[in-house]
Coordinates of C-alpha atoms in Angstrom, one line a residue:
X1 CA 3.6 4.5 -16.4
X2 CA 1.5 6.7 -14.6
X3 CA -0.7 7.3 -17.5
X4 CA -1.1 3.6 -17.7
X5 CA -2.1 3.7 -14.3
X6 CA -4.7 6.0 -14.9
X7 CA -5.9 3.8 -17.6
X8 CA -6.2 0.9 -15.6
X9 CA -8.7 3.8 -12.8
X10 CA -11.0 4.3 -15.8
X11 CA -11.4 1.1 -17.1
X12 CA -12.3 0.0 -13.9
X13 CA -14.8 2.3 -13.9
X14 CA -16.3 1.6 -17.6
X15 CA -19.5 1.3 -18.1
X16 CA -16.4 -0.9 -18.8
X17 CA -34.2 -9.7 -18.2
X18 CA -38.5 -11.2 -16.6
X19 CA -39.7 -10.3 -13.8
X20 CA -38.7 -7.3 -11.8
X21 CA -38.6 -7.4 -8.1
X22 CA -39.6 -3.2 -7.5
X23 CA -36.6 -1.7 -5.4
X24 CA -37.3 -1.0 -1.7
X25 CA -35.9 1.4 0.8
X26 CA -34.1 -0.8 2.2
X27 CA -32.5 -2.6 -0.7
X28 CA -30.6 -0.3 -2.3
X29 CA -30.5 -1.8 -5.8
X30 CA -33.6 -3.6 -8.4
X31 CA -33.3 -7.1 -8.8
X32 CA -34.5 -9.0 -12.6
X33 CA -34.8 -12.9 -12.1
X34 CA -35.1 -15.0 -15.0
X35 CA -34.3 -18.4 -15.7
X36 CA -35.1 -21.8 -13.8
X37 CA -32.6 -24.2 -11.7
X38 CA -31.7 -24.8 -8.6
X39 CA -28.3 -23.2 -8.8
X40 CA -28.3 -19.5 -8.7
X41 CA -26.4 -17.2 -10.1
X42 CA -26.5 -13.3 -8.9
X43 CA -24.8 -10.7 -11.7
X44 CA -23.5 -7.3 -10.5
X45 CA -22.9 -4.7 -13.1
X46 CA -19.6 -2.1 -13.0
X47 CA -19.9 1.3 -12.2
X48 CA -22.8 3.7 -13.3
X49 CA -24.2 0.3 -15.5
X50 CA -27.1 -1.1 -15.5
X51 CA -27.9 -5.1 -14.9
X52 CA -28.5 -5.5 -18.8
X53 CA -25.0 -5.2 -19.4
X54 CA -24.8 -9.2 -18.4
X55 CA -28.3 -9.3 -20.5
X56 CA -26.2 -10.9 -23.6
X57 CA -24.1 -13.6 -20.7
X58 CA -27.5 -13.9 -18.8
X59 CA -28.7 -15.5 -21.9
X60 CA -26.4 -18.5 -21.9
X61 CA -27.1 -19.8 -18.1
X62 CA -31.0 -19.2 -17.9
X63 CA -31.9 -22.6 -19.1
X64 CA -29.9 -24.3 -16.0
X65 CA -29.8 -21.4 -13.8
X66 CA -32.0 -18.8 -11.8
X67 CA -30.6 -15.7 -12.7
X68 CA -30.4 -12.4 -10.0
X69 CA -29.4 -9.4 -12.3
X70 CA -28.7 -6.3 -9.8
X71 CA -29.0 -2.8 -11.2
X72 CA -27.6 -0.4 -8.0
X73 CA -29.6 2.5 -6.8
X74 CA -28.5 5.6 -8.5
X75 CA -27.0 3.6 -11.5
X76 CA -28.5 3.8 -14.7
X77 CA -32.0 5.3 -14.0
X78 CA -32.4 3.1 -10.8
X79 CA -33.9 5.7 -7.7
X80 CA -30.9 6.9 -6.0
X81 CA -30.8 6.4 -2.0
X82 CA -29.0 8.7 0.5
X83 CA -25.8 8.0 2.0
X84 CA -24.9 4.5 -0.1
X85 CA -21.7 2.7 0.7
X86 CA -19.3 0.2 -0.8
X87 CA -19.6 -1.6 2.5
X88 CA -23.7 -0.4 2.7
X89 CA -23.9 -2.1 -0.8
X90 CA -22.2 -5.4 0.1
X91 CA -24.3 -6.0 3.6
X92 CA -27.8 -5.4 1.8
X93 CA -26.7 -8.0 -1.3
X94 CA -25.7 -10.3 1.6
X95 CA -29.2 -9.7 3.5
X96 CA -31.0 -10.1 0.1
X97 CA -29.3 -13.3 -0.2
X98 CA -30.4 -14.6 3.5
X99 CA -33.9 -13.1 3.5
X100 CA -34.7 -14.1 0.0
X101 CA -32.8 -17.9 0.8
X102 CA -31.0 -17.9 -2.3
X103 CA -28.8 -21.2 -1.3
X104 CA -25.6 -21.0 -2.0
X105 CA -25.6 -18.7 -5.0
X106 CA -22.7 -18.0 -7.8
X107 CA -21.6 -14.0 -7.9
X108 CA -20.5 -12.7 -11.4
X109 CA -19.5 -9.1 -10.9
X110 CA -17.6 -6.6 -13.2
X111 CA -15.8 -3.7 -12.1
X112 CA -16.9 -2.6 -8.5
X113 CA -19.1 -5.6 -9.1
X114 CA -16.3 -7.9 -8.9
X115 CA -15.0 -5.8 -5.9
X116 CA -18.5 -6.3 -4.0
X117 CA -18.1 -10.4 -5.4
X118 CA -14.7 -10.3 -3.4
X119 CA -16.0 -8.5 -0.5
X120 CA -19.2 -10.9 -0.2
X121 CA -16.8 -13.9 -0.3
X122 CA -13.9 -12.8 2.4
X123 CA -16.6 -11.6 4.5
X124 CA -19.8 -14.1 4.6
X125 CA -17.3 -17.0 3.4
X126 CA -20.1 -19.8 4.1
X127 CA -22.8 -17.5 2.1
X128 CA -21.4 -18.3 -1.5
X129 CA -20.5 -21.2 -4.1
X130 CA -17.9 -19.6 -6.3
X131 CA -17.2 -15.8 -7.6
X132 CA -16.2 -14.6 -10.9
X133 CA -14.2 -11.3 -10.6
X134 CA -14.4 -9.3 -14.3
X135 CA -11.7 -6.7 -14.5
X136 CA -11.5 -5.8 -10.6
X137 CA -8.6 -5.8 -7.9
X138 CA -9.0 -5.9 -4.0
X139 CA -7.2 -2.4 -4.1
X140 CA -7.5 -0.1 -7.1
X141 CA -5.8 3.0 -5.4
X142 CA -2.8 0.8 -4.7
X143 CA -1.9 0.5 -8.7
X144 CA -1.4 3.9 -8.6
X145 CA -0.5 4.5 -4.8
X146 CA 1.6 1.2 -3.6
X147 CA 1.6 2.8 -0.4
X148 CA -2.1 3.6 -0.3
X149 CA -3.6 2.8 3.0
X150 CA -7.6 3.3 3.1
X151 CA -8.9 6.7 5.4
X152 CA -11.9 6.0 8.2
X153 CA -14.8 7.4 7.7
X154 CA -13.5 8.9 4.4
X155 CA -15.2 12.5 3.9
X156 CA -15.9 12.2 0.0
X157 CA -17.9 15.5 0.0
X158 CA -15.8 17.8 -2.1
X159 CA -15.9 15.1 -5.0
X160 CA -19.5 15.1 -4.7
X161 CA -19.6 19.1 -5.2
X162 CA -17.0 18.6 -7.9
X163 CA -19.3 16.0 -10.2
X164 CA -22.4 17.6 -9.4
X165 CA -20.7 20.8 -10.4
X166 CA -20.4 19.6 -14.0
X167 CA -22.4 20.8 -16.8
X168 CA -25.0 18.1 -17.7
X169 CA -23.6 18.7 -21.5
X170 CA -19.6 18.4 -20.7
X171 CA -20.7 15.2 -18.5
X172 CA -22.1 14.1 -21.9
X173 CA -19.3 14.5 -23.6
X174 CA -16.5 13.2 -21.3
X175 CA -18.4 9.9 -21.2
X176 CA -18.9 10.1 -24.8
X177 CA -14.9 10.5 -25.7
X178 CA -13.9 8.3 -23.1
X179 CA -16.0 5.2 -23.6
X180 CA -14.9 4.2 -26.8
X181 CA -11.5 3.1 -25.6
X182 CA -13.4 1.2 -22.9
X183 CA -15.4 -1.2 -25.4
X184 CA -14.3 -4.6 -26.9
X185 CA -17.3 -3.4 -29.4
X186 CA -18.1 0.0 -29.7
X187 CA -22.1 -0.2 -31.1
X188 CA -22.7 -0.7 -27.4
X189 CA -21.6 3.1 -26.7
X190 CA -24.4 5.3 -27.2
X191 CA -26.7 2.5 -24.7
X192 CA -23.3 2.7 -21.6
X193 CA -23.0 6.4 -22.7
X194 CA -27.0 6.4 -21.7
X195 CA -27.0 4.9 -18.4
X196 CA -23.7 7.1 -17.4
X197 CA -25.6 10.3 -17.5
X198 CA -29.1 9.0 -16.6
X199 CA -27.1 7.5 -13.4
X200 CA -27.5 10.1 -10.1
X201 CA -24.3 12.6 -10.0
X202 CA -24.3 12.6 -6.2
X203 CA -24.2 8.4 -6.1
X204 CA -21.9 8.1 -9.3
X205 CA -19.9 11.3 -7.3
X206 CA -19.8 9.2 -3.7
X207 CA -19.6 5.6 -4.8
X208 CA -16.2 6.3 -7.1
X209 CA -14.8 8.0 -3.8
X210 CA -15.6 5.2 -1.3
X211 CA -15.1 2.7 -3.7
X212 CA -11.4 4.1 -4.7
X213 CA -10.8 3.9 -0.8
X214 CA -11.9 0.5 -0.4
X215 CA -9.1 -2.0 0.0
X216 CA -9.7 -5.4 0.7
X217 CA -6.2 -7.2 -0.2
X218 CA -5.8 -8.6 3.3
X219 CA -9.2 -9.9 3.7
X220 CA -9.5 -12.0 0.4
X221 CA -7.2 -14.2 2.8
X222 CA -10.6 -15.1 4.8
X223 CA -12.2 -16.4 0.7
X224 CA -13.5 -20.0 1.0
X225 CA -14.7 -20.5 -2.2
X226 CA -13.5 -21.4 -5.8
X227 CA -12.2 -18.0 -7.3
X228 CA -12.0 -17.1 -11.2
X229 CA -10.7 -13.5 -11.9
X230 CA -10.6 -12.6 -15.1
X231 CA -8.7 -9.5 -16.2
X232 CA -8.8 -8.1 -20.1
X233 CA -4.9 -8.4 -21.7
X234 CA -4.5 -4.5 -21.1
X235 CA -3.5 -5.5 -17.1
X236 CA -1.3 -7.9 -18.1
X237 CA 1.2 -4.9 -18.5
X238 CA 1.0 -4.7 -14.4
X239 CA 1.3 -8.6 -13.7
X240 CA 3.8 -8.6 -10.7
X241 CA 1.5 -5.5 -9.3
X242 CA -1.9 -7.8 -9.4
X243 CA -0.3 -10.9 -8.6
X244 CA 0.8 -9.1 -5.2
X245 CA -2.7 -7.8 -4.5
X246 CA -3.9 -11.6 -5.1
X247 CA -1.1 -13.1 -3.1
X248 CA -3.7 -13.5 -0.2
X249 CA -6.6 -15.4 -2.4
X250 CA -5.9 -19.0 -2.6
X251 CA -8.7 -20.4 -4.0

């Protein structure tokens, strides 16, 4: 079981396009827009991927829809910033929204991208038109940690000196072996494999640390919008688990 568990941490995690807006100092991710509508829809990759990971999905909505593809700063090539947050993250996509007067946009995220969809909806509930949450929870420590309970002002340092610490070669090849059982079609591996290692170790180091301390189960309560989440058949093994970190959303 607590292999399964485990399981359920890295897939989380996986790796599991138009005009470029250049990423600023203040905005810690780049932005590609494509498409044309009035409806827009904003895609946020999973961990350590870049935003053409939805290039394929993109593709089927940018002929009724003005597509927002986000690529995060330190993921996949992107210029890493100092000192980025789960909570950092969500306020600047939430600014970016505002300042850019994206009305009423759609969020499609994967992964922590779905966890940063959830976040943007329970905390700016007015700000959004619907999310759709790909393979994400409100609390991914709690699957292996019911108890869990999230730590202020988390000090993630010693997992940043522990990835940093890693051979750029063994880094290589942990993604490498792991990946495959992460992807529904596995000609995509060398390109996730790619933007793993070409993603900052100090970012991909601090961002898995924050984000596995991030729990948002009560909050979702506060979610105003329609809600799809959509979970690959693997979680269906921890049903009564998920269902009780949803019990809050009722939309």
């Amino acid at each position: 079981m607590k292999k399964g568990k485990n399981l359920i941490l890295a897939i989380l995690f996986s790796t599991g396009c138009i005009n470029v807006f250049g990423q600023t100092k203040d905005q810690p991710f780049q932005v590609a827009v494509s498409g044309r509508g009035k409806q827009a829809i904003i895609f946020i990759p999973g961990f350590a991927c870049s935003g053409d990971v939805w290039k394929e999905t993109q593709t089927l909505f940018e002929s009724k829809y003005r597509c927002y593809t986000l690529t995060m700063a330190g993921f996949a090539g992107v210029a890493a910033q100092p000192d980025q947050t789960f909570k950092g993250w969500e306020k600047a996509i939430a600014n970016y929204i505002i300042t850019s007067k994206i009305n009423k946009p759609i969020i499609i995220g994967h992964s922590m991208g779905g966890g940063l969809a959830l976040a943007l909806a329970s905390d700016y509930p007015e700000l959004l038109e619907k999310i759709v949450v790909v393979d994400a929870l409100p609390c991914l420590a709690a699957m292996v940690d019911p108890a869990f309970k999230s730590i202020e002002n988390i000090d993630c340092s010693s997992t940043i000196t522990q990835f940093i610490g890693i051979k750029d070669d063994q880094f290589y090849q942990q993604q490498l072996s792991t990946m495959p059982r992460l992807l529904a079609d596995t000609s995509k591996l060398k390109q996730v494999v790619k933007w793993s290692v070409s993603s900052d170790r100090k970012t991909f180091a601090g961002m898995f640390c924050d984000f596995t301390n991030t729990d948002i189960r009560q909050s979702i309560s506060n979610i105003k919008c329609p809600a799809l989440i959509l979970l690959e058949p693997y979680f269906a093994n921890f049903k009564p688990a998920i269902a009780d970190q949803y019990k809050g959303l009722k939309t």
